[in-house]
Amino acid sequence: MKFAEQSVVWPEIKEVAKPFYEGMQQHKIMIQQCSNCSTHLPPAQLVCDHCGCDDLTWVEADGSGEIYTYVVYHRSFHPAFNDQVPYIVALVELKEGPRLMGQLKLKEGQIYKVGSTVVTGFHKIDKNNELLYFQLEDGDS
Amino acid sequence: MMERQAALSAITGLGMTEFTRDYHKPSWQLAVDAIGLAIKDAGLEHSDIDGLLLNKSPLAELADFPMEMQDYAGLSNLSLLNVVEAEGSSMVQTIQQATMAIQTGMATKVVCVFADTPLQGDTSAGEAFAVAMPMMGHLGIEIANGFYTPIAAYAMAAQRYLAVYDRTTDDLGAVAISNRRWAELNDLAKLRKPLTIEQYREAPFLIEPLRMLDCAYPVNGGIAVVVTGVEQAKESPQPPAYIYGMGQGHAGNINRRGHQPEIETGAKQAGEIAYKMAGINASDIDACQFYDAFSISTLINLELYGLCGAGQAGEFVRSGETSPGGKLPVNTGGGHLSGYYLQGATPVSEAVMQLRNQAGARQVSKLDHMLVTGYGGRMQFHAALIMGQQERVQ
Ligand SMILES: [Zn+2]
């Protein structure tokens, strides 16, 4: 596997995940909800893991949550991210329950840990696409 | 006490190629070499073999490790042939499938083989495994966030573990040091210089909280084993390594509140099923050969296989219990971190050498019940074996 073969940093979006990506372009976090048991599910599922129901609807999440876990890249493993090192990728547990992955963008001197409250922001990563990120709640954006 | 069981099958042949950091031949050719060595080691002829189960690296193409391996290895008239794809749990699963086939009479002498060549001259180890790591299912958003390499998924698990149990990276370092102490005693191991906790702390983070010392050491190589029935094993020139219990656990990758797939894995289920089949408890385990591509997984596996309390594995390892002379030797060849990373074949090969009492300076004295495991993906696919030296469970 060579880096040159995977220069794309925007995923090929699967049909089942389209509402999430369309929502993101409008600065909305779209998650799924089971119409049978009301469990909120992380996108993008076909079947509710709780009750097995396959009637899921897309709903907008509040966009706030807590850091569930995170990693800090001290080395780049892809040329597109060379100038971002060190960067933080977090799994955030949204208020509704599902977890989402995004980079955690900090302002100078901000302290964070597992359990810190975060809110969602969006930034243009190329001419077509907006990508979500997380920031600490007390940060003014 | 539960009723102790008779063995289900035995490993009677072990074939290992050279393990190298430079590239000599493709993985299918290493597989053919390992198959031939294993058959010879078992005192059998090619014509005796009636089963072949292939364990391809998840990163390799099927075309590089195809069903035609049968022909490459000169094996005809097989009554069992398959490519077993369960990521890092595959090698243990091949041995489980071989055992089930032997128990039902579908086959009698089955070769299970793994080979891989992640290092191909112009490809560094980091590059070889630098694929985007799927954690979010169909969403596919990892790639846009720069979430590359399996190291990252295990760093996520490590950070969650350390936070939940209020531990430090010294717990991870303790695992790296325990493995290294075993590797010092193993001629096959690749990293054998003594390692101290000070050296570990000084090493830079790769993907925090993991350092290079927390990651597997890749090599090119092939390993094969021959699995037979218990009666057949008595004719083997080598001491049989018996299998008493087998289990799998696949707890799913549920990324929402109430589930922690990073630290509550299917290992628990795999262990419970395997212990029950063997008629033993976790407390009966004398030694472990874990799949340990990353240090964090040894801590989590010690806990989920019932060998340590939750959050206590770091203290257990640091106190020397898993090291040479400890009461629960773990990864006695140096494991993936200091020995050699040939995925699920690494723990299996070390288990066979130990159960034959052929492990030289690192030989463990009491081996009535050995736990041998594999896991794959982001630790969501698990398979376990209970093995030992006697025909009946002791
Ligand atoms: Zn439901």
JSON list of N, CA and C and ligand atoms in Angstrom, two decimals, chain A residues 33-39 41 47-53 56, ligand 1:
[
{"chain": "A", "resi": 33, "resn": "GLN", "atom": "N", "xyz": [-32.49, 7.77, 14.45]},
{"chain": "A", "resi": 33, "resn": "GLN", "atom": "CA", "xyz": [-33.30, 7.37, 15.60]},
{"chain": "A", "resi": 33, "resn": "GLN", "atom": "C", "xyz": [-34.20, 6.21, 15.19]},
{"chain": "A", "resi": 34, "resn": "CYS", "atom": "N", "xyz": [-34.28, 5.21, 16.05]},
{"chain": "A", "resi": 34, "resn": "CYS", "atom": "CA", "xyz": [-35.11, 4.04, 15.78]},
{"chain": "A", "resi": 34, "resn": "CYS", "atom": "C", "xyz": [-36.58, 4.41, 16.00]},
{"chain": "A", "resi": 35, "resn": "SER", "atom": "N", "xyz": [-37.43, 4.10, 15.03]},
{"chain": "A", "resi": 35, "resn": "SER", "atom": "CA", "xyz": [-38.84, 4.47, 15.16]},
{"chain": "A", "resi": 35, "resn": "SER", "atom": "C", "xyz": [-39.58, 3.51, 16.09]},
{"chain": "A", "resi": 36, "resn": "ASN", "atom": "N", "xyz": [-38.96, 2.40, 16.41]},
{"chain": "A", "resi": 36, "resn": "ASN", "atom": "CA", "xyz": [-39.60, 1.45, 17.32]},
{"chain": "A", "resi": 36, "resn": "ASN", "atom": "C", "xyz": [-39.24, 1.72, 18.78]},
{"chain": "A", "resi": 37, "resn": "CYS", "atom": "N", "xyz": [-37.94, 1.80, 19.10]},
{"chain": "A", "resi": 37, "resn": "CYS", "atom": "CA", "xyz": [-37.52, 1.92, 20.50]},
{"chain": "A", "resi": 37, "resn": "CYS", "atom": "C", "xyz": [-36.97, 3.30, 20.84]},
{"chain": "A", "resi": 38, "resn": "SER", "atom": "N", "xyz": [-36.92, 4.20, 19.85]},
{"chain": "A", "resi": 38, "resn": "SER", "atom": "CA", "xyz": [-36.49, 5.59, 20.05]},
{"chain": "A", "resi": 38, "resn": "SER", "atom": "C", "xyz": [-35.01, 5.77, 20.36]},
{"chain": "A", "resi": 39, "resn": "THR", "atom": "N", "xyz": [-34.23, 4.67, 20.32]},
{"chain": "A", "resi": 39, "resn": "THR", "atom": "CA", "xyz": [-32.78, 4.79, 20.55]},
{"chain": "A", "resi": 39, "resn": "THR", "atom": "C", "xyz": [-32.15, 5.65, 19.48]},
{"chain": "A", "resi": 41, "resn": "LEU", "atom": "N", "xyz": [-29.06, 6.48, 17.24]},
{"chain": "A", "resi": 41, "resn": "LEU", "atom": "CA", "xyz": [-27.98, 5.63, 16.72]},
{"chain": "A", "resi": 41, "resn": "LEU", "atom": "C", "xyz": [-26.94, 6.47, 16.01]},
{"chain": "A", "resi": 47, "resn": "VAL", "atom": "N", "xyz": [-29.99, -1.01, 10.59]},
{"chain": "A", "resi": 47, "resn": "VAL", "atom": "CA", "xyz": [-30.79, -1.73, 11.57]},
{"chain": "A", "resi": 47, "resn": "VAL", "atom": "C", "xyz": [-30.42, -1.23, 12.97]},
{"chain": "A", "resi": 48, "resn": "CYS", "atom": "N", "xyz": [-31.42, -1.09, 13.83]},
{"chain": "A", "resi": 48, "resn": "CYS", "atom": "CA", "xyz": [-31.18, -0.68, 15.22]},
{"chain": "A", "resi": 48, "resn": "CYS", "atom": "C", "xyz": [-30.51, -1.84, 15.97]},
{"chain": "A", "resi": 49, "resn": "ASP", "atom": "N", "xyz": [-29.34, -1.56, 16.58]},
{"chain": "A", "resi": 49, "resn": "ASP", "atom": "CA", "xyz": [-28.63, -2.64, 17.29]},
{"chain": "A", "resi": 49, "resn": "ASP", "atom": "C", "xyz": [-29.35, -3.02, 18.58]},
{"chain": "A", "resi": 50, "resn": "HIS", "atom": "N", "xyz": [-30.27, -2.16, 19.03]},
{"chain": "A", "resi": 50, "resn": "HIS", "atom": "CA", "xyz": [-30.95, -2.42, 20.30]},
{"chain": "A", "resi": 50, "resn": "HIS", "atom": "C", "xyz": [-32.15, -3.35, 20.12]},
{"chain": "A", "resi": 51, "resn": "CYS", "atom": "N", "xyz": [-32.98, -3.07, 19.09]},
{"chain": "A", "resi": 51, "resn": "CYS", "atom": "CA", "xyz": [-34.22, -3.86, 18.96]},
{"chain": "A", "resi": 51, "resn": "CYS", "atom": "C", "xyz": [-34.36, -4.57, 17.61]},
{"chain": "A", "resi": 52, "resn": "GLY", "atom": "N", "xyz": [-33.45, -4.30, 16.69]},
{"chain": "A", "resi": 52, "resn": "GLY", "atom": "CA", "xyz": [-33.50, -4.99, 15.40]},
{"chain": "A", "resi": 52, "resn": "GLY", "atom": "C", "xyz": [-34.42, -4.34, 14.38]},
{"chain": "A", "resi": 53, "resn": "CYS", "atom": "N", "xyz": [-35.08, -3.26, 14.74]},
{"chain": "A", "resi": 53, "resn": "CYS", "atom": "CA", "xyz": [-35.99, -2.56, 13.82]},
{"chain": "A", "resi": 53, "resn": "CYS", "atom": "C", "xyz": [-35.19, -1.92, 12.68]},
{"chain": "A", "resi": 56, "resn": "LEU", "atom": "N", "xyz": [-35.52, 3.44, 10.51]},
{"chain": "A", "resi": 56, "resn": "LEU", "atom": "CA", "xyz": [-34.74, 4.47, 11.19]},
{"chain": "A", "resi": 56, "resn": "LEU", "atom": "C", "xyz": [-34.98, 5.81, 10.51]},
{"chain": "C", "resi": 1, "resn": "ZN", "atom": "ZN", "xyz": [-34.67, 0.11, 18.14]}
]
